[in-house]
Amino acid sequence: MATGESLRSLAFSFRISQSYITRILQLVFKSLSSRLTPILITSPSKEDLLRISAEFWTRWNFPNCVGAIDGKHIRIFCPRKTGSLFFNYKDFFSIVLLAIVDANCKFMYVDIGAYGKEGDSGIFTKSSLFKRIQQGEYFPDCSKLPNSEQSLPYVHVGDEAFRLEPHMMRPYTRGEARNDYEKTIFNYRLSRARRRSENSFGLLSQIFRVFYTPIALKTETVDNLVLSACCLHNLLRNRYLETTNNYYYEFDNSEIPPSQSMIPLARSGGYANFDGFFVRDKFKCYFNSTQGAVPWQDQQTQQTDT
């Protein structure tokens, strides 16, 4: 995981046959994922979501946000007898890692193993989390925005790959934002919060170099590998947050991300919900008001435009 070396290279290094190394990896990843997941990636309670929302507002200036959602294609070698199931829109074989992260770049929820050919909306709507959201069991009740009497629901923030819903905020299109400055401000504020998911994937790949190369393992083993990496990421992140002088697990902006092996989901978007338009417009108005604006947003959006 840490080096991304091929099985043949490991066989020469440790003088163990390639087939036996494969068996070792299967057992280790299965054990790690089964033992660490209940400890390090647990389903958040409503109290936890309220705490996460407060952190998103304090650190990234997006109120009522309980997570940043994003998905990545994890490059693999073509599994046997699967046809085009794992063949994605970028013309390589992959499984999908769909994740929700908190304000500290820790994974709160992961969905691993969807076919590379599947779209974003299909993957999320088939997840266990979406069923809880539909049943009204996940999000806390609506609450007032900071310094305002306006009550809005708690939301996830994502990119154009996700459907606009009352609990899912995505940016306005470039054309809309170009013609309306208030929408540009909203896109900047949403992007500021959504970067947590991008940074989480960046940290994951910087530490576990296996994500820079195609993974030559069975799909079940790859699922356990990715889940184990997410658990270990949270473990390292906890240690980083607990100490003030622990600088070894911070995102390195100078490192180039794995552009060929961990790419975003296709930005199709799917159908939007009418209530989602209403909630997004309310957030837009709040970010452009004296109660919700931050001092630097005008300067930052003008730099982006130029």
Short mmCIF file of C-alpha atoms in Angstrom, two decimals:
data_model
loop_
_atom_site.label_atom_id
_atom_site.label_comp_id
_atom_site.label_asym_id
_atom_site.label_seq_id
_atom_site.Cartn_x
_atom_site.Cartn_y
_atom_site.Cartn_z
CA MET A 1 0.00 0.00 0.00
CA ALA A 2 2.73 2.45 0.95
CA THR A 3 4.94 1.92 -2.11
CA GLY A 4 2.62 0.71 -4.87
CA GLU A 5 5.18 -1.87 -5.97
CA SER A 6 4.07 -4.69 -8.25
CA LEU A 7 3.61 -8.22 -6.94
CA ARG A 8 6.56 -9.38 -9.05
CA SER A 9 8.79 -6.73 -7.50
CA LEU A 10 7.69 -7.76 -4.00
CA ALA A 11 8.36 -11.40 -4.85
CA PHE A 12 11.96 -10.58 -5.76
CA SER A 13 12.42 -8.34 -2.70
CA PHE A 14 11.16 -10.81 -0.09
CA ARG A 15 11.96 -14.11 -1.86
CA ILE A 16 8.32 -15.18 -1.64
CA SER A 17 6.32 -16.46 -4.57
CA GLN A 18 3.89 -14.09 -6.22
CA SER A 19 0.91 -16.35 -5.55
CA TYR A 20 1.75 -16.57 -1.84
CA ILE A 21 2.09 -12.78 -1.59
CA THR A 22 -1.39 -12.51 -3.09
CA ARG A 23 -2.78 -14.81 -0.38
CA ILE A 24 -1.04 -12.76 2.32
CA LEU A 25 -2.51 -9.53 0.95
CA GLN A 26 -6.00 -11.01 0.82
CA LEU A 27 -5.85 -12.10 4.48
CA VAL A 28 -4.25 -8.87 5.75
CA PHE A 29 -6.62 -6.49 3.95
CA LYS A 30 -9.67 -8.52 4.97
CA SER A 31 -8.56 -8.53 8.60
CA LEU A 32 -7.69 -4.82 8.63
CA SER A 33 -10.94 -3.73 7.04
CA SER A 34 -13.14 -5.88 9.30
CA ARG A 35 -11.39 -4.86 12.53
CA LEU A 36 -10.70 -1.17 11.88
CA THR A 37 -13.95 -0.08 10.22
CA PRO A 38 -16.14 -0.34 13.37
CA ILE A 39 -13.57 1.76 15.24
CA LEU A 40 -12.47 4.39 12.72
CA ILE A 41 -15.38 4.82 10.26
CA THR A 42 -18.56 4.75 12.31
CA SER A 43 -21.96 6.06 11.36
CA PRO A 44 -22.27 9.57 12.86
CA SER A 45 -25.11 10.39 15.22
CA LYS A 46 -27.15 13.58 14.89
CA GLU A 47 -25.07 15.08 17.72
CA ASP A 48 -21.93 14.30 15.73
CA LEU A 49 -23.41 15.97 12.65
CA LEU A 50 -24.17 19.12 14.65
CA ARG A 51 -20.54 19.21 15.83
CA ILE A 52 -19.29 18.71 12.26
CA SER A 53 -21.59 21.48 11.04
CA ALA A 54 -20.13 23.86 13.63
CA GLU A 55 -16.61 22.98 12.44
CA PHE A 56 -17.50 23.61 8.80
CA TRP A 57 -18.84 27.04 9.72
CA THR A 58 -15.90 27.93 11.95
CA ARG A 59 -13.14 26.70 9.64
CA TRP A 60 -14.61 26.87 6.14
CA ASN A 61 -17.49 29.37 6.47
CA PHE A 62 -20.29 27.15 5.19
CA PRO A 63 -23.21 26.87 7.65
CA ASN A 64 -25.43 23.79 8.11
CA CYS A 65 -22.90 21.66 6.23
CA VAL A 66 -22.38 18.15 7.62
CA GLY A 67 -19.97 16.76 5.04
CA ALA A 68 -18.28 17.13 1.67
CA ILE A 69 -19.08 14.34 -0.78
CA ASP A 70 -17.02 13.22 -3.75
CA GLY A 71 -16.21 10.11 -5.74
CA LYS A 72 -13.09 8.79 -7.42
CA HIS A 73 -12.36 6.05 -9.92
CA ILE A 74 -9.69 3.68 -8.53
CA ARG A 75 -7.77 2.20 -11.46
CA ILE A 76 -7.54 -1.60 -11.62
CA PHE A 77 -6.57 -4.22 -14.15
CA CYS A 78 -9.47 -5.74 -16.07
CA PRO A 79 -11.10 -8.46 -13.94
CA ARG A 80 -11.67 -11.73 -15.71
CA LYS A 81 -15.00 -12.41 -17.38
CA THR A 82 -16.53 -9.03 -16.50
CA GLY A 83 -16.86 -7.55 -19.97
CA SER A 84 -17.33 -3.78 -19.81
CA LEU A 85 -18.77 -3.62 -16.28
CA PHE A 86 -15.67 -1.92 -14.85
CA PHE A 87 -14.90 0.15 -17.98
CA ASN A 88 -15.40 3.86 -17.22
CA TYR A 89 -15.86 7.02 -19.28
CA LYS A 90 -12.08 7.68 -19.29
CA ASP A 91 -11.45 4.38 -21.10
CA PHE A 92 -9.86 2.36 -18.33
CA PHE A 93 -11.07 -0.20 -15.78
CA SER A 94 -11.92 0.96 -12.27
CA ILE A 95 -13.99 0.63 -9.14
CA VAL A 96 -15.59 3.67 -7.52
CA LEU A 97 -14.76 5.09 -4.09
CA LEU A 98 -17.60 7.36 -2.96
CA ALA A 99 -16.82 9.18 0.29
CA ILE A 100 -18.17 11.84 2.64
CA VAL A 101 -15.56 13.67 4.72
CA ASP A 102 -15.78 16.08 7.65
CA ALA A 103 -14.16 19.48 8.14
CA ASN A 104 -10.88 17.83 9.22
CA CYS A 105 -10.50 15.66 6.08
CA LYS A 106 -11.57 12.48 7.89
CA PHE A 107 -13.78 9.90 6.18
CA MET A 108 -17.26 9.72 7.72
CA TYR A 109 -18.80 7.37 5.16
CA VAL A 110 -17.39 5.36 2.27
CA ASP A 111 -19.05 3.28 -0.44
CA ILE A 112 -16.51 1.11 -2.24
CA GLY A 113 -16.74 -1.30 -5.15
CA ALA A 114 -19.30 0.11 -7.57
CA TYR A 115 -18.66 -0.68 -11.23
CA GLY A 116 -16.59 1.85 -13.11
CA LYS A 117 -19.31 2.20 -15.77
CA GLU A 118 -21.89 3.43 -13.24
CA GLY A 119 -22.80 7.08 -12.93
CA ASP A 120 -22.65 9.24 -9.84
CA SER A 121 -26.38 9.49 -9.18
CA GLY A 122 -26.86 5.76 -9.53
CA ILE A 123 -24.08 4.95 -7.08
CA PHE A 124 -25.29 7.37 -4.42
CA THR A 125 -28.99 6.49 -4.73
CA LYS A 126 -28.17 2.79 -4.24
CA SER A 127 -26.09 3.43 -1.12
CA SER A 128 -27.29 2.63 2.40
CA LEU A 129 -26.83 6.27 3.40
CA PHE A 130 -29.27 7.49 0.74
CA LYS A 131 -31.95 5.15 2.08
CA ARG A 132 -31.50 6.62 5.57
CA ILE A 133 -31.74 10.13 4.12
CA GLN A 134 -34.96 9.26 2.27
CA GLN A 135 -36.46 7.90 5.48
CA GLY A 136 -35.53 11.08 7.35
CA GLU A 137 -33.28 9.25 9.81
CA TYR A 138 -29.94 10.90 9.04
CA PHE A 139 -29.98 14.70 9.07
CA PRO A 140 -30.86 16.81 12.13
CA ASP A 141 -33.88 19.11 11.91
CA CYS A 142 -33.56 22.43 10.11
CA SER A 143 -31.83 25.16 12.11
CA LYS A 144 -31.20 28.89 11.83
CA LEU A 145 -28.16 30.13 9.96
CA PRO A 146 -25.56 32.01 12.04
CA ASN A 147 -26.52 35.67 12.71
CA SER A 148 -29.80 35.14 10.86
CA GLU A 149 -33.43 34.19 11.44
CA GLN A 150 -33.50 32.10 8.24
CA SER A 151 -33.84 28.33 8.88
CA LEU A 152 -32.41 25.92 6.31
CA PRO A 153 -31.82 22.15 6.23
CA TYR A 154 -28.46 20.53 6.86
CA VAL A 155 -26.67 19.64 3.64
CA HIS A 156 -23.79 17.85 1.98
CA VAL A 157 -21.70 19.81 -0.52
CA GLY A 158 -20.53 18.27 -3.79
CA ASP A 159 -19.53 19.08 -7.34
CA GLU A 160 -21.47 18.93 -10.60
CA ALA A 161 -21.46 15.12 -10.51
CA PHE A 162 -24.30 15.04 -7.96
CA ARG A 163 -27.98 15.83 -8.18
CA LEU A 164 -29.24 19.04 -6.62
CA GLU A 165 -31.43 18.09 -3.64
CA PRO A 166 -32.62 19.87 -0.47
CA HIS A 167 -29.81 18.04 1.38
CA MET A 168 -27.27 18.13 -1.48
CA MET A 169 -25.75 21.39 -2.66
CA ARG A 170 -23.88 21.61 -5.96
CA PRO A 171 -22.48 24.73 -7.68
CA TYR A 172 -24.28 26.80 -10.27
CA THR A 173 -23.17 26.17 -13.83
CA ARG A 174 -20.36 28.31 -15.23
CA GLY A 175 -22.76 30.11 -17.52
CA GLU A 176 -25.09 31.03 -14.65
CA ALA A 177 -22.22 32.15 -12.43
CA ARG A 178 -20.68 34.23 -15.23
CA ASN A 179 -23.88 36.23 -15.63
CA ASP A 180 -24.73 36.60 -11.92
CA TYR A 181 -22.10 37.74 -9.42
CA GLU A 182 -24.09 36.47 -6.43
CA LYS A 183 -23.96 32.98 -7.90
CA THR A 184 -20.19 33.35 -8.31
CA ILE A 185 -19.97 34.12 -4.60
CA PHE A 186 -22.03 31.02 -3.79
CA ASN A 187 -19.78 28.84 -5.98
CA TYR A 188 -16.69 30.19 -4.20
CA ARG A 189 -18.12 29.51 -0.74
CA LEU A 190 -19.26 26.01 -1.72
CA SER A 191 -15.90 25.24 -3.32
CA ARG A 192 -14.14 26.36 -0.16
CA ALA A 193 -16.02 23.72 1.86
CA ARG A 194 -15.96 21.06 -0.87
CA ARG A 195 -12.14 21.15 -1.05
CA ARG A 196 -12.06 18.99 2.09
CA SER A 197 -13.00 15.95 0.02
CA GLU A 198 -10.36 16.69 -2.62
CA ASN A 199 -7.72 17.15 0.07
CA SER A 200 -8.74 13.86 1.70
CA PHE A 201 -8.18 11.97 -1.53
CA GLY A 202 -4.91 13.82 -2.01
CA LEU A 203 -3.70 12.82 1.45
CA LEU A 204 -4.79 9.24 0.83
CA SER A 205 -2.79 8.95 -2.37
CA GLN A 206 0.27 10.80 -1.00
CA ILE A 207 0.65 8.30 1.84
CA PHE A 208 -0.56 5.14 0.08
CA ARG A 209 1.28 5.19 -3.23
CA VAL A 210 -0.64 2.19 -4.50
CA PHE A 211 -3.22 4.69 -5.79
CA TYR A 212 -0.70 6.04 -8.31
CA THR A 213 -0.66 2.74 -10.21
CA PRO A 214 -3.25 0.27 -11.56
CA ILE A 215 -3.99 -2.31 -8.86
CA ALA A 216 -3.41 -5.90 -9.98
CA LEU A 217 -5.63 -7.74 -7.48
CA LYS A 218 -9.06 -9.34 -7.44
CA THR A 219 -11.90 -6.86 -7.05
CA GLU A 220 -12.81 -8.20 -3.58
CA THR A 221 -9.23 -7.66 -2.43
CA VAL A 222 -9.15 -4.18 -3.97
CA ASP A 223 -12.32 -3.28 -2.03
CA ASN A 224 -10.67 -4.37 1.23
CA LEU A 225 -7.46 -2.54 0.30
CA VAL A 226 -9.29 0.75 -0.28
CA LEU A 227 -11.33 0.37 2.91
CA SER A 228 -8.19 -0.42 4.91
CA ALA A 229 -6.47 2.65 3.47
CA CYS A 230 -9.43 4.86 4.45
CA CYS A 231 -9.35 3.48 8.01
CA LEU A 232 -5.60 4.02 8.34
CA HIS A 233 -6.04 7.52 6.92
CA ASN A 234 -8.48 8.32 9.75
CA LEU A 235 -6.08 6.82 12.28
CA LEU A 236 -3.22 9.01 11.08
CA ARG A 237 -5.48 12.02 10.84
CA ASN A 238 -6.61 11.55 14.46
CA ARG A 239 -3.00 11.50 15.58
CA TYR A 240 -2.24 14.60 13.55
CA LEU A 241 -5.15 16.50 15.10
CA GLU A 242 -4.25 15.43 18.63
CA THR A 243 -0.71 16.85 18.49
CA THR A 244 0.51 20.33 17.64
CA ASN A 245 3.97 19.40 16.32
CA ASN A 246 2.93 16.46 14.16
CA TYR A 247 3.47 17.86 10.69
CA TYR A 248 3.87 14.66 8.69
CA TYR A 249 0.22 14.19 7.70
CA GLU A 250 -0.75 17.50 6.15
CA PHE A 251 -1.75 17.92 2.51
CA ASP A 252 1.20 18.75 0.25
CA ASN A 253 0.07 21.16 -2.48
CA SER A 254 3.33 20.72 -4.39
CA GLU A 255 2.74 17.02 -5.04
CA ILE A 256 1.00 16.13 -8.30
CA PRO A 257 -2.14 14.00 -7.71
CA PRO A 258 -2.55 10.66 -9.54
CA SER A 259 -4.25 12.03 -12.64
CA GLN A 260 -4.29 8.66 -14.42
CA SER A 261 -5.34 6.36 -11.57
CA MET A 262 -7.70 8.37 -9.30
CA ILE A 263 -10.00 10.59 -11.34
CA PRO A 264 -13.33 12.29 -10.51
CA LEU A 265 -16.72 10.90 -11.44
CA ALA A 266 -18.33 12.05 -14.66
CA ARG A 267 -20.03 15.42 -14.13
CA SER A 268 -23.45 14.55 -15.49
CA GLY A 269 -25.57 15.81 -12.61
CA GLY A 270 -28.84 14.06 -13.45
CA TYR A 271 -32.23 15.47 -12.54
CA ALA A 272 -32.56 18.25 -9.97
CA ASN A 273 -35.17 18.62 -7.28
CA PHE A 274 -37.26 21.82 -7.19
CA ASP A 275 -36.79 22.14 -3.42
CA GLY A 276 -33.05 21.91 -4.01
CA PHE A 277 -33.18 25.06 -6.18
CA PHE A 278 -35.02 26.86 -3.39
CA VAL A 279 -32.50 25.86 -0.70
CA ARG A 280 -29.53 26.75 -2.90
CA ASP A 281 -30.96 30.20 -3.66
CA LYS A 282 -31.46 30.80 0.07
CA PHE A 283 -27.81 29.94 0.73
CA LYS A 284 -26.83 32.26 -2.13
CA CYS A 285 -28.74 35.16 -0.63
CA TYR A 286 -27.24 34.49 2.78
CA PHE A 287 -23.66 34.45 1.47
CA ASN A 288 -24.27 37.81 -0.19
CA SER A 289 -25.82 39.41 2.89
CA THR A 290 -24.09 41.26 5.70
CA GLN A 291 -24.89 38.38 8.07
CA GLY A 292 -23.24 35.64 6.00
CA ALA A 293 -20.54 37.35 3.91
CA VAL A 294 -16.84 36.94 4.70
CA PRO A 295 -14.45 39.88 4.18
CA TRP A 296 -12.27 38.26 1.52
CA GLN A 297 -14.89 36.69 -0.77
CA ASP A 298 -15.05 39.61 -3.23
CA GLN A 299 -11.28 39.69 -3.63
CA GLN A 300 -11.03 35.93 -4.11
CA THR A 301 -13.79 35.74 -6.73
CA GLN A 302 -12.31 38.65 -8.66
CA GLN A 303 -8.93 36.88 -8.72
CA THR A 304 -10.65 33.76 -10.05
CA ASP A 305 -12.36 35.71 -12.80
CA THR A 306 -9.11 37.31 -13.95
#
